[in-house]
Amino acid sequence: MENGIDFFTTTCLNWQNLLEDDQHKQIVMDSLHFLTSENRIWLYGFVLMPNHIYLLWRKQEAWAEKNIQQMFLKYTAQKIKFSLKDNGRLEELERYKSTQWDRDYHFWERNAYKTSMYDRKVAEQKLDYIHDNPVKAGLCEMCVDYRYSSARYYELNEDEWGFITHYAEHI
């Protein structure tokens, strides 16, 4: 295998609760659906928290040299910006005003973290970690109760999203 499964996390600017809004979470989910349906990535696990995202994914071979992470972050930022504008939430939008010359708004922290995993045990540890995140944050009592997560896929064999691939197929 040329590329391993990537553990990727990004944080909303200044840890703001940008993803508390289900509409914004849906933008992220739609983007992940696009990336999987267009054969750009395999998505193995995820959780969308109010102020950060954890993903386990792997680029498909044709996209191995492309910066999928950058495409994902740019697309979701643009869609969230338009959503805030279209819904008249301009005061909220101003909290994401950029001080950088190359953009008007900034939704994601620049220090996104990514590491590749080639070991099944490490992938399982990361899955457990991301699935336990909503429980530790007090958003639910059991990881399977949190909707914006792949926990139900692994724990209950329920695939509400329809685009998750089991990590054991590729590691």
Tab-separated table of N, CA and C in Angstrom:
chain	number	residue	atom	x	y	z
A	1	MET	N	0.854	-1.172	0.000
A	1	MET	CA	0.000	0.000	0.000
A	1	MET	C	0.896	1.230	0.000
A	2	GLU	N	0.699	2.096	-0.983
A	2	GLU	CA	1.532	3.296	-1.090
A	2	GLU	C	1.225	4.313	-0.006
A	3	ASN	N	-0.042	4.552	0.217
A	3	ASN	CA	-0.390	5.528	1.246
A	3	ASN	C	-1.250	4.850	2.306
A	4	GLY	N	-1.008	5.228	3.542
A	4	GLY	CA	-1.765	4.643	4.638
A	4	GLY	C	-3.046	5.402	4.880
A	5	ILE	N	-3.724	4.985	5.916
A	5	ILE	CA	-4.915	5.693	6.361
A	5	ILE	C	-4.443	6.929	7.114
A	6	ASP	N	-5.002	8.070	6.768
A	6	ASP	CA	-4.639	9.309	7.441
A	6	ASP	C	-5.612	9.609	8.578
A	7	PHE	N	-5.052	9.947	9.714
A	7	PHE	CA	-5.818	10.511	10.817
A	7	PHE	C	-5.674	12.018	10.662
A	8	PHE	N	-6.785	12.687	10.470
A	8	PHE	CA	-6.784	14.115	10.181
A	8	PHE	C	-7.702	14.823	11.161
A	9	THR	N	-7.224	15.928	11.700
A	9	THR	CA	-8.078	16.744	12.556
A	9	THR	C	-7.884	18.216	12.201
A	10	THR	N	-8.985	18.921	12.202
A	10	THR	CA	-8.942	20.366	12.010
A	10	THR	C	-9.852	21.004	13.043
A	11	THR	N	-9.482	22.207	13.423
A	11	THR	CA	-10.189	22.948	14.464
A	11	THR	C	-10.801	24.204	13.858
A	12	CYS	N	-11.989	24.535	14.323
A	12	CYS	CA	-12.615	25.786	13.899
A	12	CYS	C	-11.812	26.953	14.467
A	13	LEU	N	-11.791	28.046	13.735
A	13	LEU	CA	-11.022	29.214	14.124
A	13	LEU	C	-11.283	29.582	15.581
A	14	ASN	N	-10.215	29.706	16.347
A	14	ASN	CA	-10.283	30.075	17.768
A	14	ASN	C	-11.191	29.147	18.587
A	15	TRP	N	-11.318	27.923	18.140
A	15	TRP	CA	-12.146	26.911	18.819
A	15	TRP	C	-13.606	27.349	18.940
A	16	GLN	N	-14.062	28.202	18.016
A	16	GLN	CA	-15.464	28.627	18.029
A	16	GLN	C	-16.352	27.450	17.623
A	17	ASN	N	-17.590	27.485	18.069
A	17	ASN	CA	-18.533	26.394	17.812
A	17	ASN	C	-19.222	26.525	16.452
A	18	LEU	N	-18.429	26.631	15.421
A	18	LEU	CA	-18.939	26.772	14.056
A	18	LEU	C	-19.815	25.590	13.658
A	19	LEU	N	-19.467	24.398	14.128
A	19	LEU	CA	-20.195	23.185	13.731
A	19	LEU	C	-21.272	22.779	14.729
A	20	GLU	N	-21.633	23.687	15.598
A	20	GLU	CA	-22.750	23.420	16.492
A	20	GLU	C	-24.049	23.373	15.678
A	21	ASP	N	-24.077	24.137	14.620
A	21	ASP	CA	-25.223	24.223	13.711
A	21	ASP	C	-25.256	22.975	12.820
A	22	ASP	N	-26.361	22.238	12.856
A	22	ASP	CA	-26.475	21.021	12.042
A	22	ASP	C	-26.367	21.316	10.545
A	23	GLN	N	-26.765	22.510	10.130
A	23	GLN	CA	-26.633	22.883	8.722
A	23	GLN	C	-25.158	22.916	8.314
A	24	HIS	N	-24.314	23.380	9.197
A	24	HIS	CA	-22.876	23.411	8.910
A	24	HIS	C	-22.290	22.003	8.950
A	25	LYS	N	-22.773	21.194	9.867
A	25	LYS	CA	-22.324	19.797	9.891
A	25	LYS	C	-22.711	19.112	8.587
A	26	GLN	N	-23.902	19.421	8.083
A	26	GLN	CA	-24.362	18.790	6.846
A	26	GLN	C	-23.488	19.203	5.664
A	27	ILE	N	-22.994	20.423	5.660
A	27	ILE	CA	-22.061	20.858	4.616
A	27	ILE	C	-20.819	19.975	4.629
A	28	VAL	N	-20.288	19.701	5.808
A	28	VAL	CA	-19.120	18.826	5.926
A	28	VAL	C	-19.466	17.421	5.443
A	29	MET	N	-20.626	16.919	5.853
A	29	MET	CA	-21.033	15.572	5.433
A	29	MET	C	-21.234	15.508	3.915
A	30	ASP	N	-21.820	16.534	3.340
A	30	ASP	CA	-22.001	16.570	1.883
A	30	ASP	C	-20.652	16.561	1.165
A	31	SER	N	-19.685	17.268	1.714
A	31	SER	CA	-18.352	17.285	1.127
A	31	SER	C	-17.705	15.905	1.202
A	32	LEU	N	-17.834	15.242	2.347
A	32	LEU	CA	-17.287	13.890	2.485
A	32	LEU	C	-17.982	12.917	1.535
A	33	HIS	N	-19.288	13.091	1.377
A	33	HIS	CA	-20.023	12.248	0.435
A	33	HIS	C	-19.508	12.452	-0.989
A	34	PHE	N	-19.303	13.699	-1.362
A	34	PHE	CA	-18.768	13.995	-2.690
A	34	PHE	C	-17.397	13.340	-2.883
A	35	LEU	N	-16.513	13.513	-1.921
A	35	LEU	CA	-15.159	12.967	-2.042
A	35	LEU	C	-15.168	11.441	-2.179
A	36	THR	N	-16.099	10.788	-1.502
A	36	THR	CA	-16.179	9.323	-1.619
A	36	THR	C	-16.871	8.906	-2.912
A	37	SER	N	-17.955	9.566	-3.255
A	37	SER	CA	-18.703	9.163	-4.459
A	37	SER	C	-17.927	9.453	-5.738
A	38	GLU	N	-17.030	10.438	-5.687
A	38	GLU	CA	-16.201	10.756	-6.847
A	38	GLU	C	-14.861	10.001	-6.815
A	39	ASN	N	-14.784	9.005	-5.939
A	39	ASN	CA	-13.604	8.136	-5.842
A	39	ASN	C	-12.314	8.893	-5.590
A	40	ARG	N	-12.396	9.878	-4.719
A	40	ARG	CA	-11.201	10.627	-4.333
A	40	ARG	C	-10.618	10.087	-3.022
A	41	ILE	N	-11.513	9.658	-2.124
A	41	ILE	CA	-11.068	9.106	-0.843
A	41	ILE	C	-11.909	7.889	-0.480
A	42	TRP	N	-11.376	7.130	0.464
A	42	TRP	CA	-12.170	6.187	1.242
A	42	TRP	C	-12.291	6.819	2.616
A	43	LEU	N	-13.479	6.868	3.156
A	43	LEU	CA	-13.698	7.408	4.494
A	43	LEU	C	-13.928	6.228	5.433
A	44	TYR	N	-13.087	6.126	6.462
A	44	TYR	CA	-13.155	5.002	7.394
A	44	TYR	C	-13.798	5.372	8.722
A	45	GLY	N	-13.709	6.600	9.118
A	45	GLY	CA	-14.282	7.013	10.387
A	45	GLY	C	-14.277	8.520	10.502
A	46	PHE	N	-15.188	9.032	11.325
A	46	PHE	CA	-15.278	10.478	11.502
A	46	PHE	C	-16.076	10.812	12.745
A	47	VAL	N	-15.888	12.011	13.218
A	47	VAL	CA	-16.778	12.638	14.175
A	47	VAL	C	-16.693	14.142	13.930
A	48	LEU	N	-17.844	14.775	13.923
A	48	LEU	CA	-17.931	16.230	13.779
A	48	LEU	C	-18.361	16.794	15.129
A	49	MET	N	-17.447	17.456	15.781
A	49	MET	CA	-17.716	18.068	17.070
A	49	MET	C	-18.099	19.538	16.834
A	50	PRO	N	-18.640	20.222	17.831
A	50	PRO	CA	-19.028	21.622	17.621
A	50	PRO	C	-17.884	22.525	17.153
A	51	ASN	N	-16.648	22.211	17.564
A	51	ASN	CA	-15.544	23.108	17.215
A	51	ASN	C	-14.342	22.408	16.572
A	52	HIS	N	-14.473	21.152	16.207
A	52	HIS	CA	-13.399	20.457	15.507
A	52	HIS	C	-13.925	19.197	14.827
A	53	ILE	N	-13.088	18.652	13.952
A	53	ILE	CA	-13.430	17.462	13.166
A	53	ILE	C	-12.291	16.467	13.289
A	54	TYR	N	-12.655	15.203	13.402
A	54	TYR	CA	-11.682	14.116	13.282
A	54	TYR	C	-12.100	13.231	12.119
A	55	LEU	N	-11.152	12.877	11.269
A	55	LEU	CA	-11.419	11.996	10.140
A	55	LEU	C	-10.359	10.909	10.056
A	56	LEU	N	-10.773	9.743	9.628
A	56	LEU	CA	-9.868	8.684	9.191
A	56	LEU	C	-10.204	8.462	7.729
A	57	TRP	N	-9.262	8.760	6.855
A	57	TRP	CA	-9.517	8.633	5.424
A	57	TRP	C	-8.247	8.240	4.702
A	58	ARG	N	-8.413	7.860	3.469
A	58	ARG	CA	-7.265	7.525	2.628
A	58	ARG	C	-7.578	7.964	1.209
A	59	LYS	N	-6.599	8.622	0.600
A	59	LYS	CA	-6.775	9.051	-0.786
A	59	LYS	C	-6.769	7.830	-1.697
A	60	GLN	N	-7.649	7.859	-2.688
A	60	GLN	CA	-7.610	6.815	-3.697
A	60	GLN	C	-6.439	7.100	-4.632
A	61	GLU	N	-5.952	6.065	-5.293
A	61	GLU	CA	-4.692	6.141	-6.042
A	61	GLU	C	-4.637	7.307	-7.028
A	62	ALA	N	-5.703	7.550	-7.770
A	62	ALA	CA	-5.697	8.628	-8.767
A	62	ALA	C	-5.538	10.002	-8.114
A	63	TRP	N	-5.792	10.094	-6.824
A	63	TRP	CA	-5.736	11.369	-6.105
A	63	TRP	C	-4.588	11.412	-5.110
A	64	ALA	N	-3.702	10.445	-5.156
A	64	ALA	CA	-2.625	10.329	-4.173
A	64	ALA	C	-1.725	11.564	-4.119
A	65	GLU	N	-1.519	12.195	-5.243
A	65	GLU	CA	-0.632	13.368	-5.283
A	65	GLU	C	-1.372	14.689	-5.076
A	66	LYS	N	-2.685	14.643	-4.964
A	66	LYS	CA	-3.479	15.870	-4.808
A	66	LYS	C	-3.641	16.208	-3.327
A	67	ASN	N	-3.867	17.478	-3.036
A	67	ASN	CA	-4.062	17.919	-1.665
A	67	ASN	C	-5.555	17.911	-1.335
A	68	ILE	N	-6.055	16.721	-1.057
A	68	ILE	CA	-7.470	16.546	-0.736
A	68	ILE	C	-7.838	17.341	0.518
A	69	GLN	N	-6.950	17.350	1.484
A	69	GLN	CA	-7.188	18.080	2.726
A	69	GLN	C	-7.482	19.547	2.434
A	70	GLN	N	-6.652	20.178	1.600
A	70	GLN	CA	-6.847	21.585	1.263
A	70	GLN	C	-8.161	21.786	0.502
A	71	MET	N	-8.456	20.901	-0.440
A	71	MET	CA	-9.715	21.006	-1.192
A	71	MET	C	-10.920	20.926	-0.259
A	72	PHE	N	-10.867	19.980	0.664
A	72	PHE	CA	-11.952	19.768	1.627
A	72	PHE	C	-12.160	21.014	2.490
A	73	LEU	N	-11.086	21.546	3.033
A	73	LEU	CA	-11.191	22.707	3.917
A	73	LEU	C	-11.660	23.954	3.161
A	74	LYS	N	-11.146	24.153	1.973
A	74	LYS	CA	-11.545	25.321	1.181
A	74	LYS	C	-13.023	25.232	0.786
A	75	TYR	N	-13.441	24.074	0.316
A	75	TYR	CA	-14.835	23.898	-0.102
A	75	TYR	C	-15.798	24.107	1.073
A	76	THR	N	-15.513	23.461	2.202
A	76	THR	CA	-16.428	23.586	3.341
A	76	THR	C	-16.456	25.028	3.863
A	77	ALA	N	-15.319	25.698	3.859
A	77	ALA	CA	-15.285	27.095	4.299
A	77	ALA	C	-16.152	27.972	3.395
A	78	GLN	N	-16.024	27.785	2.090
A	78	GLN	CA	-16.831	28.577	1.146
A	78	GLN	C	-18.325	28.328	1.348
A	79	LYS	N	-18.706	27.061	1.485
A	79	LYS	CA	-20.120	26.727	1.657
A	79	LYS	C	-20.669	27.283	2.973
A	80	ILE	N	-19.885	27.217	4.030
A	80	ILE	CA	-20.330	27.757	5.322
A	80	ILE	C	-20.449	29.273	5.240
A	81	LYS	N	-19.507	29.918	4.565
A	81	LYS	CA	-19.580	31.375	4.382
A	81	LYS	C	-20.868	31.751	3.658
A	82	PHE	N	-21.169	31.068	2.561
A	82	PHE	CA	-22.389	31.360	1.816
A	82	PHE	C	-23.633	31.070	2.646
A	83	SER	N	-23.595	30.014	3.440
A	83	SER	CA	-24.726	29.681	4.302
A	83	SER	C	-24.979	30.795	5.317
A	84	LEU	N	-23.926	31.291	5.935
A	84	LEU	CA	-24.086	32.378	6.902
A	84	LEU	C	-24.624	33.636	6.222
A	85	LYS	N	-24.097	33.961	5.051
A	85	LYS	CA	-24.567	35.141	4.312
A	85	LYS	C	-26.026	34.980	3.899
A	86	ASP	N	-26.344	33.840	3.296
A	86	ASP	CA	-27.699	33.604	2.786
A	86	ASP	C	-28.747	33.584	3.888
A	87	ASN	N	-28.350	33.228	5.098
A	87	ASN	CA	-29.287	33.155	6.210
A	87	ASN	C	-29.249	34.399	7.093
A	88	GLY	N	-28.587	35.451	6.599
A	88	GLY	CA	-28.577	36.721	7.311
A	88	GLY	C	-27.830	36.682	8.634
A	89	ARG	N	-26.898	35.780	8.766
A	89	ARG	CA	-26.148	35.645	10.026
A	89	ARG	C	-24.812	36.387	9.906
A	90	LEU	N	-24.912	37.659	9.526
A	90	LEU	CA	-23.721	38.460	9.250
A	90	LEU	C	-22.901	38.753	10.502
A	91	GLU	N	-23.562	38.891	11.636
A	91	GLU	CA	-22.828	39.126	12.880
A	91	GLU	C	-21.954	37.911	13.220
A	92	GLU	N	-22.504	36.737	13.016
A	92	GLU	CA	-21.722	35.513	13.245
A	92	GLU	C	-20.581	35.413	12.230
A	93	LEU	N	-20.867	35.748	10.992
A	93	LEU	CA	-19.849	35.711	9.943
A	93	LEU	C	-18.662	36.604	10.293
A	94	GLU	N	-18.933	37.753	10.898
A	94	GLU	CA	-17.863	38.691	11.252
A	94	GLU	C	-16.868	38.100	12.255
A	95	ARG	N	-17.293	37.111	13.022
A	95	ARG	CA	-16.372	36.462	13.972
A	95	ARG	C	-15.265	35.690	13.243
A	96	TYR	N	-15.479	35.467	11.949
A	96	TYR	CA	-14.513	34.716	11.146
A	96	TYR	C	-13.790	35.615	10.147
A	97	LYS	N	-13.892	36.920	10.334
A	97	LYS	CA	-13.211	37.881	9.463
A	97	LYS	C	-11.714	37.638	9.543
A	98	SER	N	-11.086	37.551	8.381
A	98	SER	CA	-9.660	37.241	8.324
A	98	SER	C	-8.813	38.491	8.414
A	99	THR	N	-7.668	38.338	9.015
A	99	THR	CA	-6.670	39.419	9.053
A	99	THR	C	-5.616	39.187	7.969
A	100	GLN	N	-5.780	38.145	7.179
A	100	GLN	CA	-4.815	37.785	6.145
A	100	GLN	C	-5.208	38.456	4.824
A	101	TRP	N	-4.233	38.803	4.035
A	101	TRP	CA	-4.483	39.516	2.785
A	101	TRP	C	-5.138	38.649	1.713
A	102	ASP	N	-5.006	37.336	1.810
A	102	ASP	CA	-5.454	36.453	0.724
A	102	ASP	C	-6.879	35.930	0.880
A	103	ARG	N	-7.612	36.397	1.898
A	103	ARG	CA	-8.986	35.919	2.098
A	103	ARG	C	-9.769	36.902	2.948
A	104	ASP	N	-11.072	36.863	2.788
A	104	ASP	CA	-11.944	37.719	3.590
A	104	ASP	C	-12.311	37.078	4.928
A	105	TYR	N	-12.468	35.738	4.907
A	105	TYR	CA	-12.883	35.017	6.109
A	105	TYR	C	-11.978	33.809	6.299
A	106	HIS	N	-11.924	33.375	7.545
A	106	HIS	CA	-11.070	32.247	7.902
A	106	HIS	C	-11.858	31.383	8.884
A	107	PHE	N	-12.202	30.158	8.482
A	107	PHE	CA	-13.034	29.299	9.322
A	107	PHE	C	-12.256	28.201	10.033
A	108	TRP	N	-11.151	27.765	9.456
A	108	TRP	CA	-10.372	26.662	10.016
A	108	TRP	C	-9.013	27.172	10.472
A	109	GLU	N	-8.566	26.681	11.604
A	109	GLU	CA	-7.220	26.996	12.069
A	109	GLU	C	-6.217	26.480	11.042
A	110	ARG	N	-5.109	27.150	10.921
A	110	ARG	CA	-4.090	26.764	9.948
A	110	ARG	C	-3.299	25.527	10.354
A	111	ASN	N	-3.321	25.165	11.603
A	111	ASN	CA	-2.495	24.060	12.068
A	111	ASN	C	-3.247	22.726	12.102
A	112	ALA	N	-3.927	22.396	11.016
A	112	ALA	CA	-4.580	21.087	10.940
A	112	ALA	C	-3.507	20.012	11.111
A	113	TYR	N	-3.898	18.907	11.710
A	113	TYR	CA	-2.956	17.835	11.998
A	113	TYR	C	-3.294	16.602	11.171
A	114	LYS	N	-2.251	15.977	10.619
A	114	LYS	CA	-2.441	14.755	9.849
A	114	LYS	C	-1.270	13.824	10.109
A	115	THR	N	-1.593	12.556	10.286
A	115	THR	CA	-0.557	11.536	10.387
A	115	THR	C	-1.065	10.274	9.694
A	116	SER	N	-0.169	9.553	9.056
A	116	SER	CA	-0.548	8.324	8.357
A	116	SER	C	-0.333	7.116	9.254
A	117	MET	N	-1.251	6.177	9.136
A	117	MET	CA	-1.194	4.945	9.921
A	117	MET	C	-1.134	3.757	8.971
A	118	TYR	N	-0.259	2.836	9.283
A	118	TYR	CA	-0.126	1.630	8.477
A	118	TYR	C	-0.407	0.382	9.302
A	119	ASP	N	-0.864	0.566	10.517
A	119	ASP	CA	-1.043	-0.518	11.469
A	119	ASP	C	-2.505	-0.588	11.901
A	120	ARG	N	-3.083	-1.776	11.869
A	120	ARG	CA	-4.493	-1.965	12.227
A	120	ARG	C	-4.763	-1.566	13.674
A	121	LYS	N	-3.868	-1.912	14.579
A	121	LYS	CA	-4.070	-1.600	15.995
A	121	LYS	C	-4.140	-0.086	16.218
A	122	VAL	N	-3.279	0.658	15.561
A	122	VAL	CA	-3.292	2.122	15.692
A	122	VAL	C	-4.583	2.690	15.113
A	123	ALA	N	-5.026	2.175	13.975
A	123	ALA	CA	-6.288	2.635	13.372
A	123	ALA	C	-7.457	2.382	14.326
A	124	GLU	N	-7.471	1.230	14.969
A	124	GLU	CA	-8.543	0.920	15.924
A	124	GLU	C	-8.502	1.857	17.123
A	125	GLN	N	-7.295	2.178	17.607
A	125	GLN	CA	-7.166	3.122	18.719
A	125	GLN	C	-7.695	4.497	18.323
A	126	LYS	N	-7.376	4.945	17.109
A	126	LYS	CA	-7.856	6.256	16.641
A	126	LYS	C	-9.375	6.252	16.492
A	127	LEU	N	-9.936	5.161	15.976
A	127	LEU	CA	-11.398	5.068	15.856
A	127	LEU	C	-12.056	5.159	17.227
A	128	ASP	N	-11.531	4.414	18.186
A	128	ASP	CA	-12.086	4.476	19.539
A	128	ASP	C	-11.996	5.901	20.086
A	129	TYR	N	-10.867	6.527	19.865
A	129	TYR	CA	-10.653	7.891	20.349
A	129	TYR	C	-11.679	8.856	19.742
A	130	ILE	N	-11.842	8.821	18.427
A	130	ILE	CA	-12.771	9.773	17.816
A	130	ILE	C	-14.213	9.463	18.187
A	131	HIS	N	-14.567	8.188	18.313
A	131	HIS	CA	-15.942	7.835	18.674
A	131	HIS	C	-16.267	8.193	20.117
A	132	ASP	N	-15.263	8.185	20.990
A	132	ASP	CA	-15.486	8.551	22.396
A	132	ASP	C	-15.531	10.060	22.611
A	133	ASN	N	-15.120	10.837	21.639
A	133	ASN	CA	-15.048	12.287	21.785
A	133	ASN	C	-16.374	12.926	22.211
A	134	PRO	N	-17.499	12.620	21.563
A	134	PRO	CA	-18.767	13.241	21.984
A	134	PRO	C	-19.179	12.843	23.404
A	135	VAL	N	-18.830	11.631	23.824
A	135	VAL	CA	-19.145	11.185	25.183
A	135	VAL	C	-18.330	12.008	26.181
A	136	LYS	N	-17.038	12.131	25.917
A	136	LYS	CA	-16.156	12.904	26.809
A	136	LYS	C	-16.574	14.373	26.872
A	137	ALA	N	-17.131	14.881	25.781
A	137	ALA	CA	-17.560	16.280	25.739
A	137	ALA	C	-18.946	16.486	26.352
A	138	GLY	N	-19.596	15.391	26.754
A	138	GLY	CA	-20.920	15.497	27.367
A	138	GLY	C	-22.048	15.707	26.370
A	139	LEU	N	-21.811	15.397	25.097
A	139	LEU	CA	-22.847	15.569	24.074
A	139	LEU	C	-23.796	14.378	23.998
A	140	CYS	N	-23.386	13.249	24.580
A	140	CYS	CA	-24.209	12.044	24.587
A	140	CYS	C	-23.678	11.114	25.675
A	141	GLU	N	-24.469	10.093	25.996
A	141	GLU	CA	-24.027	9.134	27.012
A	141	GLU	C	-23.254	7.975	26.401
A	142	MET	N	-23.655	7.583	25.203
A	142	MET	CA	-22.981	6.488	24.500
A	142	MET	C	-22.596	6.972	23.107
A	143	CYS	N	-21.455	6.523	22.620
A	143	CYS	CA	-20.965	7.029	21.333
A	143	CYS	C	-21.946	6.784	20.192
A	144	VAL	N	-22.718	5.712	20.259
A	144	VAL	CA	-23.670	5.416	19.173
A	144	VAL	C	-24.853	6.374	19.160
A	145	ASP	N	-25.010	7.170	20.211
A	145	ASP	CA	-26.112	8.129	20.278
A	145	ASP	C	-25.814	9.434	19.542
A	146	TYR	N	-24.561	9.638	19.172
A	146	TYR	CA	-24.180	10.885	18.513
A	146	TYR	C	-24.287	10.707	17.004
A	147	ARG	N	-25.117	11.512	16.370
A	147	ARG	CA	-25.438	11.328	14.954
A	147	ARG	C	-24.250	11.560	14.027
A	148	TYR	N	-23.475	12.598	14.249
A	148	TYR	CA	-22.420	12.973	13.310
A	148	TYR	C	-21.116	12.257	13.641
A	149	SER	N	-21.184	10.948	13.506
A	149	SER	CA	-20.074	10.074	13.848
A	149	SER	C	-20.242	8.755	13.099
A	150	SER	N	-19.147	8.053	12.946
A	150	SER	CA	-19.197	6.723	12.324
A	150	SER	C	-19.352	5.621	13.366
A	151	ALA	N	-19.605	5.967	14.616
A	151	ALA	CA	-19.693	4.967	15.689
A	151	ALA	C	-20.763	3.920	15.419
A	152	ARG	N	-21.931	4.330	14.956
A	152	ARG	CA	-23.006	3.356	14.692
A	152	ARG	C	-22.623	2.355	13.613
A	153	TYR	N	-21.834	2.813	12.659
A	153	TYR	CA	-21.375	1.931	11.586
A	153	TYR	C	-20.565	0.769	12.170
A	154	TYR	N	-19.672	1.089	13.080
A	154	TYR	CA	-18.805	0.066	13.663
A	154	TYR	C	-19.441	-0.691	14.818
A	155	GLU	N	-20.223	-0.011	15.633
A	155	GLU	CA	-20.793	-0.646	16.827
A	155	GLU	C	-22.101	-1.392	16.553
A	156	LEU	N	-22.945	-0.842	15.668
A	156	LEU	CA	-24.270	-1.416	15.426
A	156	LEU	C	-24.469	-1.910	13.997
A	157	ASN	N	-23.433	-1.778	13.173
A	157	ASN	CA	-23.509	-2.161	11.765
A	157	ASN	C	-24.607	-1.376	11.028
A	158	GLU	N	-24.792	-0.109	11.399
A	158	GLU	CA	-25.766	0.772	10.751
A	158	GLU	C	-25.005	1.825	9.955
A	159	ASP	N	-25.310	1.923	8.681
A	159	ASP	CA	-24.620	2.873	7.810
A	159	ASP	C	-25.599	3.935	7.335
A	160	GLU	N	-25.907	4.865	8.224
A	160	GLU	CA	-26.841	5.950	7.899
A	160	GLU	C	-26.334	6.808	6.754
A	161	TRP	N	-25.026	6.955	6.638
A	161	TRP	CA	-24.460	7.887	5.675
A	161	TRP	C	-24.254	7.253	4.306
A	162	GLY	N	-23.994	5.959	4.257
A	162	GLY	CA	-23.890	5.260	2.978
A	162	GLY	C	-22.562	5.428	2.255
A	163	PHE	N	-21.560	5.989	2.911
A	163	PHE	CA	-20.290	6.163	2.207
A	163	PHE	C	-19.074	5.873	3.084
A	164	ILE	N	-19.276	5.120	4.137
A	164	ILE	CA	-18.169	4.725	5.002
A	164	ILE	C	-17.647	3.369	4.529
A	165	THR	N	-16.344	3.206	4.529
A	165	THR	CA	-15.688	1.944	4.197
A	165	THR	C	-15.033	1.425	5.471
A	166	HIS	N	-15.173	0.137	5.747
A	166	HIS	CA	-14.546	-0.435	6.940
A	166	HIS	C	-13.034	-0.377	6.791
A	167	TYR	N	-12.372	0.117	7.816
A	167	TYR	CA	-10.913	0.291	7.760
A	167	TYR	C	-10.178	-1.018	7.491
A	168	ALA	N	-10.741	-2.155	7.930
A	168	ALA	CA	-10.055	-3.443	7.766
A	168	ALA	C	-9.939	-3.843	6.302
A	169	GLU	N	-10.688	-3.199	5.418
A	169	GLU	CA	-10.596	-3.518	3.990
A	169	GLU	C	-9.296	-3.002	3.376
A	170	HIS	N	-8.643	-2.041	4.030
A	170	HIS	CA	-7.476	-1.401	3.435
A	170	HIS	C	-6.247	-1.319	4.333
A	171	ILE	N	-6.262	-2.034	5.418
A	171	ILE	CA	-5.064	-1.989	6.276
A	171	ILE	C	-4.730	-3.378	6.764
